[in-house]
Coordinates of N, CA, C and O and ligand atoms in Angstrom, one line a residue:
M16 N -74.8 -87.9 -60.8 CA -74.6 -89.3 -60.6 C -75.7 -90.2 -61.2 O -76.9 -89.8 -61.0
Y17 N -75.3 -91.2 -61.9 CA -76.3 -92.2 -62.5 C -76.0 -93.6 -62.0 O -74.8 -94.0 -61.9
F18 N -77.0 -94.3 -61.7 CA -76.9 -95.7 -61.2 C -77.2 -96.7 -62.3 O -78.2 -96.5 -63.0
I19 N -76.4 -97.7 -62.5 CA -76.7 -98.7 -63.4 C -77.2 -100.0 -62.7 O -76.5 -100.4 -61.8
F20 N -78.3 -100.5 -63.1 CA -78.8 -101.7 -62.5 C -79.6 -102.5 -63.5 O -79.8 -102.1 -64.6
R21 N -80.0 -103.7 -63.0 CA -80.8 -104.6 -63.9 C -82.2 -104.8 -63.5 O -82.4 -104.9 -62.3
C22 N -83.1 -105.0 -64.4 CA -84.4 -105.4 -64.2 C -84.5 -106.9 -64.0 O -83.5 -107.6 -64.4
D23 N -85.5 -107.4 -63.4 CA -85.7 -108.9 -63.3 C -85.8 -109.6 -64.6 O -85.4 -110.7 -64.8
C24 N -86.2 -108.8 -65.7 CA -86.3 -109.4 -67.0 C -84.9 -109.5 -67.6 O -84.7 -110.1 -68.7
G25 N -83.9 -108.9 -67.0 CA -82.5 -109.0 -67.5 C -82.0 -107.7 -68.2 O -80.8 -107.6 -68.4
R26 N -82.9 -106.8 -68.5 CA -82.4 -105.6 -69.2 C -81.6 -104.8 -68.2 O -81.9 -104.7 -67.0
V27 N -80.7 -104.0 -68.8 CA -79.9 -103.1 -68.0 C -80.5 -101.7 -68.1 O -80.8 -101.2 -69.2
L28 N -80.6 -101.1 -67.0 CA -81.2 -99.7 -67.0 C -80.3 -98.8 -66.2 O -79.4 -99.2 -65.5
Y29 N -80.5 -97.5 -66.4 CA -79.9 -96.5 -65.6 C -80.9 -95.5 -65.1 O -82.0 -95.4 -65.6
A30 N -80.6 -94.9 -63.9 CA -81.4 -93.9 -63.3 C -80.6 -92.8 -62.8 O -79.5 -93.1 -62.2
K31 N -81.1 -91.6 -62.9 CA -80.4 -90.5 -62.4 C -80.5 -90.5 -60.9 O -81.5 -91.0 -60.3
E32 N -79.5 -90.1 -60.2 CA -79.5 -90.0 -58.7 C -80.7 -89.2 -58.3 O -80.9 -88.1 -58.8
G33 N -81.4 -89.7 -57.3 CA -82.6 -89.0 -56.8 C -83.9 -89.5 -57.4 O -85.0 -89.2 -56.8
V34 N -83.8 -90.2 -58.5 CA -85.0 -90.8 -59.1 C -85.3 -92.0 -58.3 O -84.5 -92.9 -58.1
S35 N -86.6 -92.2 -57.9 CA -86.9 -93.3 -57.0 C -87.4 -94.5 -57.8 O -87.1 -95.6 -57.4
T36 N -88.1 -94.3 -58.8 CA -88.5 -95.4 -59.6 C -88.2 -95.3 -61.1 O -88.2 -94.2 -61.6
R37 N -88.0 -96.4 -61.7 CA -87.6 -96.4 -63.1 C -88.5 -97.5 -63.8 O -88.5 -98.6 -63.3
K38 N -89.1 -97.2 -64.9 CA -89.9 -98.2 -65.5 C -89.1 -98.8 -66.7 O -88.6 -98.1 -67.5
C39 N -89.1 -100.1 -66.6 CA -88.4 -100.9 -67.7 C -89.3 -101.0 -68.9 O -90.6 -100.9 -68.7
V40 N -88.7 -101.3 -70.0 CA -89.6 -101.5 -71.2 C -90.4 -102.8 -71.1 O -91.4 -102.9 -71.8
C41 N -90.1 -103.7 -70.2 CA -91.0 -104.9 -70.0 C -92.2 -104.5 -69.2 O -93.1 -105.3 -69.1
G42 N -92.3 -103.3 -68.7 CA -93.5 -102.8 -68.0 C -93.4 -102.8 -66.5 O -94.3 -102.3 -65.8
K43 N -92.3 -103.4 -66.0 CA -92.1 -103.4 -64.6 C -91.6 -102.1 -64.0 O -90.7 -101.5 -64.6
S44 N -92.2 -101.6 -62.9 CA -91.6 -100.4 -62.3 C -90.6 -100.9 -61.2 O -91.0 -101.7 -60.3
L45 N -89.4 -100.3 -61.3 CA -88.4 -100.7 -60.3 C -88.1 -99.6 -59.3 O -87.9 -98.5 -59.7
K46 N -88.0 -100.0 -58.1 CA -87.5 -99.1 -57.1 C -86.0 -99.1 -57.1 O -85.4 -100.1 -56.7
V47 N -85.4 -98.0 -57.5 CA -84.0 -97.9 -57.7 C -83.2 -98.3 -56.4 O -82.2 -99.0 -56.5
K48 N -83.7 -97.8 -55.3 CA -83.0 -98.1 -54.0 C -82.9 -99.6 -53.6 O -82.1 -100.0 -52.9
K49 N -83.9 -100.3 -54.2 CA -84.0 -101.7 -53.8 C -83.2 -102.6 -54.8 O -83.0 -103.8 -54.6
R50 N -82.7 -102.0 -55.9 CA -82.0 -102.8 -56.8 C -80.5 -102.9 -56.4 O -80.0 -102.0 -55.7
R51 N -79.8 -103.9 -56.9 CA -78.4 -104.0 -56.7 C -77.7 -103.1 -57.7 O -78.0 -103.3 -58.9
I52 N -77.0 -102.1 -57.3 CA -76.3 -101.2 -58.2 C -75.0 -101.8 -58.7 O -74.1 -102.1 -57.9
F53 N -74.9 -101.9 -60.0 CA -73.7 -102.5 -60.6 C -72.6 -101.5 -60.7 O -71.5 -101.8 -60.6
K54 N -73.0 -100.3 -61.0 CA -72.1 -99.2 -61.3 C -72.7 -97.9 -61.1 O -73.9 -97.7 -61.2
K55 N -71.8 -96.9 -60.7 CA -72.2 -95.5 -60.5 C -71.3 -94.7 -61.5 O -70.1 -94.9 -61.4
V56 N -72.0 -93.9 -62.2 CA -71.2 -93.0 -63.2 C -71.6 -91.6 -63.0 O -72.7 -91.3 -62.5
E57 N -70.8 -90.7 -63.6 CA -71.1 -89.3 -63.4 C -72.0 -88.6 -64.4 O -72.7 -87.7 -64.1
S58 N -71.9 -89.2 -65.7 CA -72.6 -88.5 -66.7 C -73.6 -89.4 -67.4 O -73.5 -90.6 -67.4
I59 N -74.5 -88.7 -68.1 CA -75.5 -89.5 -68.9 C -74.8 -90.3 -70.0 O -75.2 -91.4 -70.4
E60 N -73.7 -89.7 -70.6 CA -73.0 -90.4 -71.6 C -72.4 -91.7 -71.1 O -72.5 -92.7 -71.8
E61 N -71.8 -91.6 -69.9 CA -71.2 -92.8 -69.3 C -72.3 -93.8 -69.0 O -72.1 -95.1 -69.1
A62 N -73.5 -93.3 -68.6 CA -74.6 -94.2 -68.2 C -75.1 -95.0 -69.4 O -75.2 -96.2 -69.3
T63 N -75.3 -94.3 -70.5 CA -75.8 -95.0 -71.7 C -74.7 -95.9 -72.3 O -75.1 -97.0 -72.7
E64 N -73.5 -95.5 -72.1 CA -72.4 -96.4 -72.6 C -72.3 -97.7 -71.8 O -72.1 -98.8 -72.3
S65 N -72.4 -97.5 -70.5 CA -72.4 -98.7 -69.6 C -73.5 -99.6 -69.8 O -73.3 -100.8 -69.8
V66 N -74.7 -99.1 -70.0 CA -75.9 -99.9 -70.3 C -75.6 -100.7 -71.6 O -75.9 -101.9 -71.6
Q67 N -75.1 -100.0 -72.6 CA -74.9 -100.6 -73.9 C -73.9 -101.7 -73.8 O -74.0 -102.8 -74.3
K68 N -72.8 -101.5 -73.0 CA -71.7 -102.5 -72.9 C -72.3 -103.7 -72.1 O -72.0 -104.8 -72.5
M69 N -73.1 -103.5 -71.1 CA -73.6 -104.6 -70.3 C -74.6 -105.4 -71.2 O -74.6 -106.6 -71.1
Q70 N -75.4 -104.7 -71.9 CA -76.4 -105.3 -72.8 C -75.6 -106.2 -73.8 O -76.1 -107.3 -74.1
E71 N -74.5 -105.7 -74.3 CA -73.8 -106.4 -75.3 C -73.2 -107.7 -74.7 O -73.1 -108.7 -75.4
E72 N -72.7 -107.6 -73.5 CA -72.2 -108.7 -72.8 C -73.2 -109.8 -72.6 O -73.0 -111.0 -72.7
I73 N -74.4 -109.3 -72.3 CA -75.5 -110.3 -72.0 C -76.1 -110.8 -73.3 O -76.3 -112.0 -73.4
Y74 N -76.5 -110.0 -74.2 CA -77.2 -110.4 -75.4 C -76.4 -110.6 -76.7 O -76.8 -111.2 -77.7
G75 N -75.1 -110.1 -76.6 CA -74.3 -110.2 -77.8 C -74.4 -108.9 -78.7 O -75.5 -108.4 -78.8
R76 N -73.3 -108.6 -79.2 CA -73.2 -107.3 -80.0 C -74.2 -107.3 -81.2 O -74.8 -106.3 -81.5
S77 N -74.3 -108.5 -81.9 CA -75.1 -108.5 -83.1 C -76.6 -108.2 -82.9 O -77.2 -107.6 -83.8
T78 N -77.1 -108.6 -81.8 CA -78.5 -108.4 -81.6 C -78.9 -107.2 -80.8 O -80.0 -106.8 -80.7
F79 N -77.9 -106.5 -80.4 CA -78.1 -105.4 -79.5 C -78.6 -104.1 -80.3 O -78.0 -103.8 -81.3
K80 N -79.6 -103.5 -79.8 CA -80.0 -102.2 -80.3 C -80.0 -101.3 -79.0 O -80.0 -101.8 -77.9
K81 N -80.1 -100.0 -79.2 CA -80.2 -99.1 -78.1 C -81.5 -99.5 -77.3 O -82.4 -100.0 -77.8
A82 N -81.3 -99.3 -76.0 CA -82.3 -99.8 -75.0 C -83.7 -99.4 -75.4 O -84.7 -100.2 -75.3
N83 N -83.9 -98.2 -75.9 CA -85.2 -97.7 -76.2 C -85.7 -98.2 -77.6 O -86.8 -98.0 -78.0
E84 N -84.9 -99.0 -78.2 CA -85.3 -99.6 -79.5 C -85.6 -101.1 -79.4 O -86.0 -101.7 -80.4
I85 N -85.4 -101.6 -78.3 CA -85.7 -103.0 -78.1 C -87.2 -103.2 -78.2 O -88.0 -102.6 -77.5
P86 N -87.6 -104.1 -79.2 CA -89.0 -104.2 -79.4 C -89.6 -105.0 -78.2 O -89.0 -105.8 -77.5
K87 N -90.9 -104.7 -77.9 CA -91.6 -105.3 -76.8 C -91.8 -106.8 -77.1 O -91.9 -107.6 -76.2
K88 N -92.1 -107.0 -78.3 CA -92.4 -108.4 -78.7 C -91.2 -108.9 -79.6 O -90.8 -108.1 -80.5
R89 N -90.8 -110.1 -79.4 CA -89.7 -110.6 -80.3 C -90.4 -111.1 -81.6 O -91.4 -111.7 -81.6
F90 N -89.7 -110.8 -82.7 CA -90.2 -111.2 -84.0 C -89.7 -112.6 -84.3 O -88.6 -112.9 -84.2
L91 N -90.7 -113.5 -84.6 CA -90.3 -114.9 -84.9 C -90.4 -115.1 -86.4 O -91.4 -114.7 -87.0
N92 N -89.4 -115.7 -87.0 CA -89.4 -116.0 -88.4 C -90.1 -117.3 -88.7 O -90.0 -118.2 -88.0
Ligands
ZN14 ZN1 -87.7 -105.4 -67.3

């Protein structure tokens, strides 16, 4: 089982059941049990897919990259 939840910064994360803390790319450590769980899924594939879908809804498909590819700093033109 994997839990889908969001960080305060807005990013969508997933954590495997039993994992107590998850660190977001923004640097914040999140206690999984204290987060509101949006979704529970069975497999890692569903977890990554759910995260991707939620990120797309939030940020839009065009700007979305895989969660681990989101740069820490935004590039300004
Ligand atoms: Zn964050």
